[in-house]
XYZ file of C-alpha atoms in Angstrom:
338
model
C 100.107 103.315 114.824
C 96.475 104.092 115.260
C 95.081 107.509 116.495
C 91.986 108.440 118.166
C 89.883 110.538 115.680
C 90.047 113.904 115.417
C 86.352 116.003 116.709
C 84.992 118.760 115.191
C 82.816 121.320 116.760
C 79.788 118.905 117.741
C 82.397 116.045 118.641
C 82.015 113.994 115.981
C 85.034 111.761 114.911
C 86.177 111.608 111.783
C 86.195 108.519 110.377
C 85.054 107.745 106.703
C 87.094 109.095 103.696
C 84.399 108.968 100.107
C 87.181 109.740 97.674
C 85.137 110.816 94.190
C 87.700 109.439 91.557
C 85.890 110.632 88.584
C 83.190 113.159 87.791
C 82.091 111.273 84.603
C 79.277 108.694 84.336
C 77.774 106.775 81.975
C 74.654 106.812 83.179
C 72.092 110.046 83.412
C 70.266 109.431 86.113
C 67.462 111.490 86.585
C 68.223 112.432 90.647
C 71.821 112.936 89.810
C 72.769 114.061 86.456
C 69.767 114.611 84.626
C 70.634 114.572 80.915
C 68.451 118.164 80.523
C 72.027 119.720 82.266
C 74.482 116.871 81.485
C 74.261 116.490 77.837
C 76.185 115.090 75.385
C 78.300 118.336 75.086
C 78.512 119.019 78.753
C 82.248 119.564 79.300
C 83.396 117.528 82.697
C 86.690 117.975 84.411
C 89.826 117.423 81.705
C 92.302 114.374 83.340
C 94.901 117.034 84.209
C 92.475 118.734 86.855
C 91.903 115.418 88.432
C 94.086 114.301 91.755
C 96.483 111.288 90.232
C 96.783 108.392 92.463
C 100.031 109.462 93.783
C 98.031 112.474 95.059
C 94.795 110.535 95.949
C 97.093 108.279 98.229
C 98.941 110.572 100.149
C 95.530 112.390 101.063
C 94.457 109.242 102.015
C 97.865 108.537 104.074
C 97.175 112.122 106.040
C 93.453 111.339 106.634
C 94.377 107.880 107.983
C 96.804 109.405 110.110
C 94.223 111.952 111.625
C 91.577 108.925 112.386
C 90.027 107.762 109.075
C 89.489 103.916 109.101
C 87.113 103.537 106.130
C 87.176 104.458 101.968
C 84.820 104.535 99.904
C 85.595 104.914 96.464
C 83.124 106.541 94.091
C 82.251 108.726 91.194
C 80.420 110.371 88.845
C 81.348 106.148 87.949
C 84.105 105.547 89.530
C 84.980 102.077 86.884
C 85.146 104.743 84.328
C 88.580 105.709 85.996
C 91.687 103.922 84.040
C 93.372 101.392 86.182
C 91.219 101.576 89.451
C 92.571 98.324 90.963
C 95.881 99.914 91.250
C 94.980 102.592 92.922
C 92.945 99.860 95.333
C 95.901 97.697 96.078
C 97.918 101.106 97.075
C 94.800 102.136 99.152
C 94.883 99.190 100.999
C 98.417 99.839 102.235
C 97.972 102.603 104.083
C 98.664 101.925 108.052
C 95.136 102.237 109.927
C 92.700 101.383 106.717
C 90.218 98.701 107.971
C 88.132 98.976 104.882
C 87.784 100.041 101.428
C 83.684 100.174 99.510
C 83.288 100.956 95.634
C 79.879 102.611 94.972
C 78.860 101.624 91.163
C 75.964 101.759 89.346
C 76.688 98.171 87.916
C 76.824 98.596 84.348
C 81.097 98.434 84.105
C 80.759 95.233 87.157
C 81.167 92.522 84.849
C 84.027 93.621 83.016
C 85.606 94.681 86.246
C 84.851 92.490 89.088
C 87.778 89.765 88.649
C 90.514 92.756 88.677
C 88.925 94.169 91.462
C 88.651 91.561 93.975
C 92.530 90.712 92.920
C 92.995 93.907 94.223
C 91.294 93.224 97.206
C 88.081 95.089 97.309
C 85.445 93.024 98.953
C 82.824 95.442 98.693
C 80.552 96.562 96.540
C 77.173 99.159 96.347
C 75.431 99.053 92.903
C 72.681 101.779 92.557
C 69.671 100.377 90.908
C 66.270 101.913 91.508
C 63.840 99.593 89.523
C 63.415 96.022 87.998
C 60.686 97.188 85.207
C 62.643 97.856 82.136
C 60.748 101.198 80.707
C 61.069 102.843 84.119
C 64.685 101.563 85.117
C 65.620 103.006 80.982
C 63.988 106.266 81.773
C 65.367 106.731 85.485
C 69.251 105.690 83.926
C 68.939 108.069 81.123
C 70.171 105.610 78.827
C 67.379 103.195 78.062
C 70.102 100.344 80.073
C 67.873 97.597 81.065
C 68.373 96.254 84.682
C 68.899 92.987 83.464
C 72.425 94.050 82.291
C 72.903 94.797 86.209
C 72.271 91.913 87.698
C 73.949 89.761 85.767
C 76.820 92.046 86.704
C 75.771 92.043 90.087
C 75.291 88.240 90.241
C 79.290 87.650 88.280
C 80.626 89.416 91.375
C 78.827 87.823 93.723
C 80.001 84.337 92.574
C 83.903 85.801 92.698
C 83.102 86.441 96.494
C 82.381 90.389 96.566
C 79.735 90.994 98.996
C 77.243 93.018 96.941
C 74.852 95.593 98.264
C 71.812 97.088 96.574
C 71.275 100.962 96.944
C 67.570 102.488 95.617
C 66.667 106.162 95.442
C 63.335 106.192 96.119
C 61.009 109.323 94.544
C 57.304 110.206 94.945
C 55.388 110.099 91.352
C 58.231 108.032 89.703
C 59.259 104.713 90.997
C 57.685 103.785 94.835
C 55.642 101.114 92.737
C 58.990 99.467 92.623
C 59.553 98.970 96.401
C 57.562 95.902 96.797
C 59.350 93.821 93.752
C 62.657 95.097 94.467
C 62.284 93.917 98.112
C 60.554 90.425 97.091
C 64.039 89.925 94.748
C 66.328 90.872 96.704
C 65.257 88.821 99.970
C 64.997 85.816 97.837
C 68.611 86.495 96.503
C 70.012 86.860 100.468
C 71.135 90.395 99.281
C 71.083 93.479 101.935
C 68.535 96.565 99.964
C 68.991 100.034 101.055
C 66.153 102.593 100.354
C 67.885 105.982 100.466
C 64.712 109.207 100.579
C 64.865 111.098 97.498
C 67.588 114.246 98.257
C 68.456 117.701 97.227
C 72.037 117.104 96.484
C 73.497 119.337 93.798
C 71.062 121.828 92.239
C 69.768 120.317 89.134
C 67.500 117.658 90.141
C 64.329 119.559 90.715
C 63.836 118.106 94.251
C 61.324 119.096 96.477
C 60.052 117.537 99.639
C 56.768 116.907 97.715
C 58.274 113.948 95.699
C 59.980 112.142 98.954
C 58.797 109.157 99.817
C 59.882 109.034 103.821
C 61.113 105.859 105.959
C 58.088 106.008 107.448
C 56.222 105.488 104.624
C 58.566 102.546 102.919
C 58.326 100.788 106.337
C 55.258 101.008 106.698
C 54.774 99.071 102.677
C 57.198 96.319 103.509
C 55.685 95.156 106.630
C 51.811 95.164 105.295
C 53.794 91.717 103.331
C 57.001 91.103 105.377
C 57.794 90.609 109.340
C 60.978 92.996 109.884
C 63.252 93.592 113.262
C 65.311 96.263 113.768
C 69.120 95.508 113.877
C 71.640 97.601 116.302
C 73.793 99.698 114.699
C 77.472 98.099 113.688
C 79.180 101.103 114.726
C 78.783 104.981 115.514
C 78.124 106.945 112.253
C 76.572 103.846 110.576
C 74.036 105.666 107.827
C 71.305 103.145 107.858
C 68.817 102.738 109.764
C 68.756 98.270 109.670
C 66.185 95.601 109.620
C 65.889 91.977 108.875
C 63.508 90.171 107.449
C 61.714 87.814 111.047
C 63.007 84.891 108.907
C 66.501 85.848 108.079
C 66.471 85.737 104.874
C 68.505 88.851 104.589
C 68.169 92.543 105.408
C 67.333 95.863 104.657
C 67.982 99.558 105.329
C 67.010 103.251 105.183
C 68.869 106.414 104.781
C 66.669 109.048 106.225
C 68.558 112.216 105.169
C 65.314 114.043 105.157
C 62.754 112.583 107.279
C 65.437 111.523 110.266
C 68.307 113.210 109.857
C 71.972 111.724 111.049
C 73.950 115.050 111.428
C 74.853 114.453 115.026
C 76.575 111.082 114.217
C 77.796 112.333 111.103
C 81.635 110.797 110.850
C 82.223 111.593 106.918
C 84.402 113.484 104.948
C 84.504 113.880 100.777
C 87.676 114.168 98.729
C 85.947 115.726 95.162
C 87.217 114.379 91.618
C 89.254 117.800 92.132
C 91.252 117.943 94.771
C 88.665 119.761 97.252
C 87.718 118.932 100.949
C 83.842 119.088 101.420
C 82.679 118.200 105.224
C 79.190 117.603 103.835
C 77.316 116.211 101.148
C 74.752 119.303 100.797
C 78.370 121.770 101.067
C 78.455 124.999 98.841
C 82.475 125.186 98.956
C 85.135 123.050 99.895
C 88.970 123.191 100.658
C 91.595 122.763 97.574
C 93.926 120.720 98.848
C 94.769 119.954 94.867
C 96.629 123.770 95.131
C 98.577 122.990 97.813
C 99.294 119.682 96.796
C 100.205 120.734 93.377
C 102.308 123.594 94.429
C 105.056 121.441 96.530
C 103.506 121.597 100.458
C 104.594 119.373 102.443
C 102.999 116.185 104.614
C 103.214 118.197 107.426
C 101.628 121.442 106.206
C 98.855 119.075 104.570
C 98.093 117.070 108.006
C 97.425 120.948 109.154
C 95.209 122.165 106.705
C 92.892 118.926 106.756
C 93.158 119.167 110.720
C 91.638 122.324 110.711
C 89.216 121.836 108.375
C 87.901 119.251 110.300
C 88.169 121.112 113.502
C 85.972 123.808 112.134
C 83.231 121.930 111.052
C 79.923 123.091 111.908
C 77.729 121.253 109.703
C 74.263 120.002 110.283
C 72.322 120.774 106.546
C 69.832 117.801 107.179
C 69.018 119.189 110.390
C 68.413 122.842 109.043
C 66.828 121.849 105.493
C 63.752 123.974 104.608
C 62.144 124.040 101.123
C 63.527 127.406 100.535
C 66.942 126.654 101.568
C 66.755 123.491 99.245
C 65.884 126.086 96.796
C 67.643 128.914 97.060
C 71.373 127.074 98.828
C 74.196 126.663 95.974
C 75.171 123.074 96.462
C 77.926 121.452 95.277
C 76.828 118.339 92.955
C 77.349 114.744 93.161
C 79.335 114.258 90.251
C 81.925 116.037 91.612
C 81.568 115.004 95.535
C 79.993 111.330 95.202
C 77.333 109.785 96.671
């Protein structure tokens, strides 16, 4: 039986659940887990200190219970986790879950997609922030070449996953690539999201210097391209949406710095760990892995997420300064997900 979301202190509902499944990636990617930090012998979270899927579910089960409707499944890379389409067909189980998103950076797709849509995932964002080869190498940390992407992409699109595109966009590094990532994608009928460079975590060097805004994107796209605005799909949607005049597909913008969307703001993050975080900028979060792990019950665990939520206060995007990007402890997206 559905439930009316829960409000916390600036009545928003809850209503998205990003469960982080892994903190590991294969990838390096220069915004995220720049290799500098994450090298070779960085040591990431051991299996035992990772929520099981037993665990994973019944958080899942309480969240749904207290108003959640969507899941988004991500990482570090979340296809790195063992058996993922398991834990997907249990997911999809729970009473009151409408929908359930993987966020991927492609490269594991192909091998993948098949089991995944058995399991019935029907969604799919793969993070890919260039086409040029060189730049797309340097950005992944790997030298991967984006070729290996879309093929991945295009296998899963074929299967009947609904694929979209997401691209951080940073000043000095890869805006040259908004123009050809927007000319393939509209002739491939696939949705591209330009997300504003962000200061999640603390190793990424950000500063408001290298973001390229909205504004600025928009204003690039339509010197070549007629766009409309679109109408949100629902309260809390992230993207601002457009279409290209002729239909041939859309695109989007997260504005987490220029615009922020605290004040719709309907998310909560369940890290690789075990830990509650009520924002993607948090510097602490709520182990729920303890109590989990140390017999509480359903009950007592529909309490402590209830008032977690119920206290929640906040509004980072709203408040960000260049000093508090520098100076703020911040929990980082390997751990929390995107």
């Amino acid at each position: 039986m559905k439930t009316e979301p829960m409000q916390d202190q600036l009545q928003r509902p809850i209503r998205d659940l990003r469960i982080s499944v892994t903190d590991r990636c294969n990838f390096r990617c220069t915004y995220c887990m720049p290799k500098e930090i994450f090298g070779d012998d960085y040591r990431f979270l051991p299996s035992e200190e990772l929520l099981t899927f037993e665990e994973i579910v019944l958080v899942a089960e309480v969240f749904a219970s207290l108003g959640v409707r969507k899941l988004r499944l991500t990482g570090g890379e979340p296809l790195l986790r063992s058996h993922l389409p398991s834990l997907i067909e249990r997911l999809w189980q729970i009473d009151g879950i409408e929908d359930i998103g993987l966020t991927t950076n492609g490269l594991l797709l192909g091998r993948y997609a098949d089991s995944l849509m058995n399991a019935g995932l029907r969604r799919v964002n793969v993070s890919l922030d260039a086409l040029d080869p060189k730049l797309f190498g340097y950005m992944n940390g790997r030298g991967i070449e984006p070729s290996r992407i879309l093929d991945n992409m295009e296998h899963a699109r074929r299967i009947g996953l609904q694929v979209k595109v997401n691209m951080v966009v940073e000043k000095g590094l890869n805006e040259q690539e908004i123009l050809p990532m927007a000319a393939y994608f509209k002739a491939r009928g696939i949705k591209l999201c330009f997300i504003e460079f962000m200061d999640v975590g603390n190793d990424n060097g950000w500063s408001m210097k290298k973001v390229v805004t909205k504004r600025e994107i928009y204003h690039l796209l339509a010197s070549r391209y007629e766009l409309e605005p679109l109408e949100s799909n629902y309260f809390g949607e992230v993207a601002q949406r457009y279409q290209y005049k002729d239909g041939s597909a859309e695109i989007g913008f997260i504005t987490s710095v220029s615009e922020s969307f605290c004040s719709t703001c309907t998310r909560a993050r369940l890290s690789s760990e075990g830990k509650i975080y009520t924002c993607l900028f948090a510097s602490e979060g709520f182990d729920l892995r303890q109590m989990l792990r140390s017999g509480a019950s359903r009950t007592q665990l529909t309490h402590a997420i209830r008032d977690v939520w119920l206290s929640r206060h906040d509004r980072y995007s709203d408040e960000r300064t260049e000093q508090t990007a520098q100076t703020r402890k911040k929990i980082n997206m390997s751990y929390i997900g995107g």
